[in-house]
């Protein structure tokens, strides 16, 4: 798969999502479906968006005992999405089980990527709440290496970390990066951000863009701008 822009469809329900997607009459964008929409609408929303011709990153961030994750991934593999994810914190064994579950009888499977440490976790909360006392950067890289050892395809990370992840885990190990803002747009609650153009320079494979597109006056134009800056 080549570089692409993934729109985070952080909408509360199906109608709002379809109203948004209906605007894209030309190229059907790659979309991310997260927990809010999936829990509200169930797997049918995934099937319907697939029927409409979109590629899908199903962002459900699984984290449980290996056996449970394997069985859950087996169910998700039937939805025919393009990318699934889980928490690397569930251990290498859990990630290996997830890969087994996701792999269909014919050997095909969606890409599987790992969340390392959430961007909402900072050094202080990691030390105090999780009793992890190493530097956050090192923990992120270690989790990325664990994901690679388990056979996963890549990680979700900040675009600022994409170069370092590639240096440690190889150029083919995918970096999927949220935290994208145009030079002239609001950062909102995101802290460690780059523009689509900077993400390209840093070597991101996929950028995940939410509000700069979903809340734009002209979402199709904002999406086009992402494509032009990130892919050219
Ligand atoms: O609206 P915005 O561009 O900030 O949306 C970014 C999307 O990426 C959201 O769906 C958010 O949950 C997700 N995300 C993130 N940071 C992470 C992991 C996921 O912003 N570390």
XYZ file of C-alpha atoms and ligand atoms in Angstrom:
253
model
C 0.000 0.000 0.000
C 1.277 3.447 -0.829
C 1.074 6.682 1.090
C -2.427 7.946 1.778
C -4.529 10.372 3.774
C -7.009 8.758 6.194
C -9.973 10.848 7.369
C -10.959 10.212 11.013
C -14.758 9.901 10.880
C -15.325 10.883 14.499
C -19.085 11.222 14.165
C -21.732 10.122 16.667
C -23.935 8.239 14.227
C -24.457 6.756 10.780
C -26.510 9.568 9.241
C -23.963 12.232 10.089
C -21.222 10.009 8.673
C -23.057 9.329 5.408
C -23.941 13.032 5.004
C -20.235 13.761 5.309
C -19.081 10.970 2.984
C -21.732 11.855 0.358
C -19.788 15.064 -0.324
C -16.943 13.040 -1.814
C -18.283 12.314 -5.269
C -14.927 11.876 -6.997
C -12.230 9.911 -5.091
C -13.579 7.891 -2.130
C -11.239 8.700 0.771
C -9.625 6.130 3.099
C -11.544 6.528 6.391
C -10.943 5.703 10.045
C -13.841 4.336 12.089
C -13.291 4.614 15.825
C -14.930 3.276 18.956
C -17.654 5.937 19.169
C -19.152 5.210 15.764
C -18.565 1.443 15.951
C -20.175 1.089 19.373
C -23.095 3.300 18.320
C -23.828 1.589 15.016
C -22.223 -1.859 15.179
C -20.475 -3.758 12.377
C -23.116 -2.766 9.811
C -21.616 0.732 9.590
C -18.319 -0.867 8.530
C -20.025 -2.993 5.865
C -21.952 -0.011 4.517
C -18.876 2.247 4.276
C -17.028 -0.604 2.550
C -19.935 -1.022 0.099
C -19.619 2.658 -0.721
C -16.076 1.986 -1.903
C -13.922 3.335 0.930
C -10.840 1.720 2.414
C -11.232 1.423 6.194
C -8.931 1.677 9.204
C -10.949 0.150 12.081
C -9.499 1.859 15.156
C -10.746 -0.285 18.061
C -7.408 -0.594 19.954
C -7.888 -4.109 21.326
C -6.181 -4.993 24.630
C -7.119 -8.184 26.503
C -5.781 -11.683 27.174
C -4.312 -13.296 24.035
C -7.140 -15.838 23.639
C -9.850 -13.159 23.744
C -8.003 -10.874 21.342
C -7.411 -13.757 18.919
C -11.124 -14.585 18.837
C -12.166 -10.937 18.536
C -9.719 -10.428 15.658
C -11.171 -13.497 13.934
C -14.555 -11.774 13.973
C -13.057 -8.500 12.686
C -11.244 -10.297 9.850
C -14.695 -11.082 8.418
C -15.455 -7.368 8.060
C -12.906 -6.989 5.273
C -11.311 -3.792 6.567
C -7.855 -2.655 5.445
C -6.196 -1.819 8.788
C -6.928 -2.959 12.392
C -5.098 -2.048 15.574
C -4.377 -3.025 19.181
C -2.325 -1.872 22.165
C 1.308 -3.014 22.142
C 1.033 -2.928 25.964
C -0.880 -6.218 25.730
C 2.514 -7.958 25.201
C 4.164 -9.715 22.252
C 2.131 -12.850 22.966
C -1.122 -10.923 22.663
C 0.032 -9.334 19.395
C 0.989 -12.739 17.949
C -2.417 -14.118 18.939
C -4.091 -11.138 17.268
C -2.246 -11.839 14.016
C -3.336 -15.481 14.109
C -6.940 -14.444 14.649
C -6.852 -11.860 11.882
C -5.391 -14.197 9.247
C -8.102 -15.749 7.079
C -8.062 -19.343 5.847
C -6.694 -18.210 2.479
C -3.743 -16.509 4.211
C -4.926 -12.922 3.574
C -5.484 -10.446 6.393
C -5.900 -6.714 7.054
C -2.774 -4.805 8.069
C -2.282 -4.845 11.836
C -0.678 -1.907 13.620
C -0.021 -1.163 17.294
C -0.645 1.814 19.533
C 2.523 2.289 21.610
C 1.856 4.781 24.396
C -1.187 6.970 23.835
C -0.343 10.595 23.147
C -2.538 11.446 26.146
C -0.010 9.653 28.395
C 2.882 11.859 29.478
C 6.079 11.052 31.362
C 4.497 11.900 34.717
C 1.368 9.759 34.334
C 3.438 6.886 32.936
C 5.713 6.954 35.984
C 3.050 7.564 38.601
C 0.140 5.522 37.247
C 1.911 2.771 35.319
C 5.190 2.602 37.293
C 7.170 2.784 34.038
C 10.209 4.878 34.806
C 12.084 4.893 31.485
C 11.943 7.949 29.219
C 8.691 8.039 27.221
C 10.585 8.097 23.884
C 12.397 4.924 24.795
C 9.176 3.207 25.853
C 7.534 4.150 22.533
C 10.497 2.752 20.548
C 10.612 -0.428 22.655
C 6.894 -1.040 22.084
C 7.395 -0.424 18.345
C 10.189 -3.013 18.316
C 7.930 -5.461 20.177
C 5.243 -4.947 17.539
C 7.815 -5.646 14.845
C 9.028 -8.787 16.665
C 5.438 -10.021 16.900
C 5.139 -9.678 13.118
C 2.884 -6.611 12.993
C 2.978 -4.191 10.064
C 3.578 -0.932 11.908
C 2.535 1.492 14.626
C 0.383 4.518 15.241
C 2.732 7.321 16.303
C 3.279 11.049 16.224
C 4.578 12.321 12.868
C 7.498 13.663 14.914
C 8.453 10.049 15.764
C 8.023 8.568 12.268
C 11.688 8.949 11.250
C 12.952 7.383 14.469
C 10.519 4.449 14.181
C 11.717 3.784 10.626
C 15.350 3.980 11.734
C 14.720 1.397 14.484
C 12.213 -0.894 12.795
C 12.955 -0.500 9.073
C 11.611 1.600 6.213
C 8.857 -0.924 5.467
C 7.460 -0.809 9.011
C 4.423 1.449 8.662
C 3.993 4.702 10.554
C 0.386 5.869 10.749
C 0.356 9.365 12.170
C -2.446 11.486 13.648
C -1.719 14.971 15.027
C -1.910 16.717 11.653
C -2.782 20.401 11.263
C -2.499 22.881 8.417
C -0.036 25.691 9.073
C -2.976 28.109 9.333
C -5.472 25.973 11.327
C -6.359 25.552 15.014
C -4.369 22.937 16.965
C -7.343 22.218 19.294
C -6.379 19.620 21.921
C -3.504 18.164 19.847
C -0.046 19.043 21.139
C 2.651 17.387 19.074
C 1.513 18.314 15.582
C 2.913 18.747 12.081
C 1.513 19.857 8.739
C 0.808 17.221 6.067
C 3.932 18.445 4.218
C 6.134 18.006 7.314
C 4.668 14.535 7.891
C 5.715 13.668 4.345
C 9.259 14.961 4.972
C 9.408 12.953 8.225
C 8.509 9.773 6.362
C 4.946 9.088 7.613
C 3.250 6.390 5.551
C -0.331 7.390 6.345
C -1.595 10.580 7.960
C -4.822 10.478 9.983
C -6.675 13.778 9.751
C -9.876 14.533 11.665
C -11.132 18.010 12.413
C -9.040 19.914 9.831
C -11.199 18.068 7.259
C -14.426 17.144 9.107
C -14.923 20.631 10.586
C -13.775 22.558 7.494
C -16.224 24.814 5.663
C -15.334 22.837 2.528
C -14.250 19.334 3.619
C -13.553 18.128 0.075
C -11.196 21.067 -0.551
C -9.486 20.472 2.828
C -9.027 16.784 1.954
C -7.571 17.738 -1.453
C -5.179 20.088 0.292
C -4.004 17.223 2.545
C -3.461 15.012 -0.500
C -1.523 17.707 -2.349
C 0.710 18.530 0.641
C 1.279 14.905 1.698
C 1.436 13.048 -1.607
C 1.948 15.819 -4.157
O -9.429 15.779 14.816
P -8.034 15.234 14.839
O -7.258 15.500 13.550
O -7.255 15.655 16.064
O -8.251 13.648 14.908
C -7.196 12.744 15.065
C -7.728 11.358 15.158
O -6.656 10.469 15.466
C -8.764 11.138 16.259
O -9.659 10.108 15.804
C -7.949 10.657 17.432
O -8.687 9.842 18.301
C -6.880 9.831 16.709
N -5.640 9.638 17.460
C -4.852 10.672 17.902
N -3.698 10.432 18.597
C -3.318 9.171 18.835
C -4.092 8.109 18.401
C -5.266 8.383 17.711
O -5.173 11.833 17.665
N -2.185 8.947 19.450
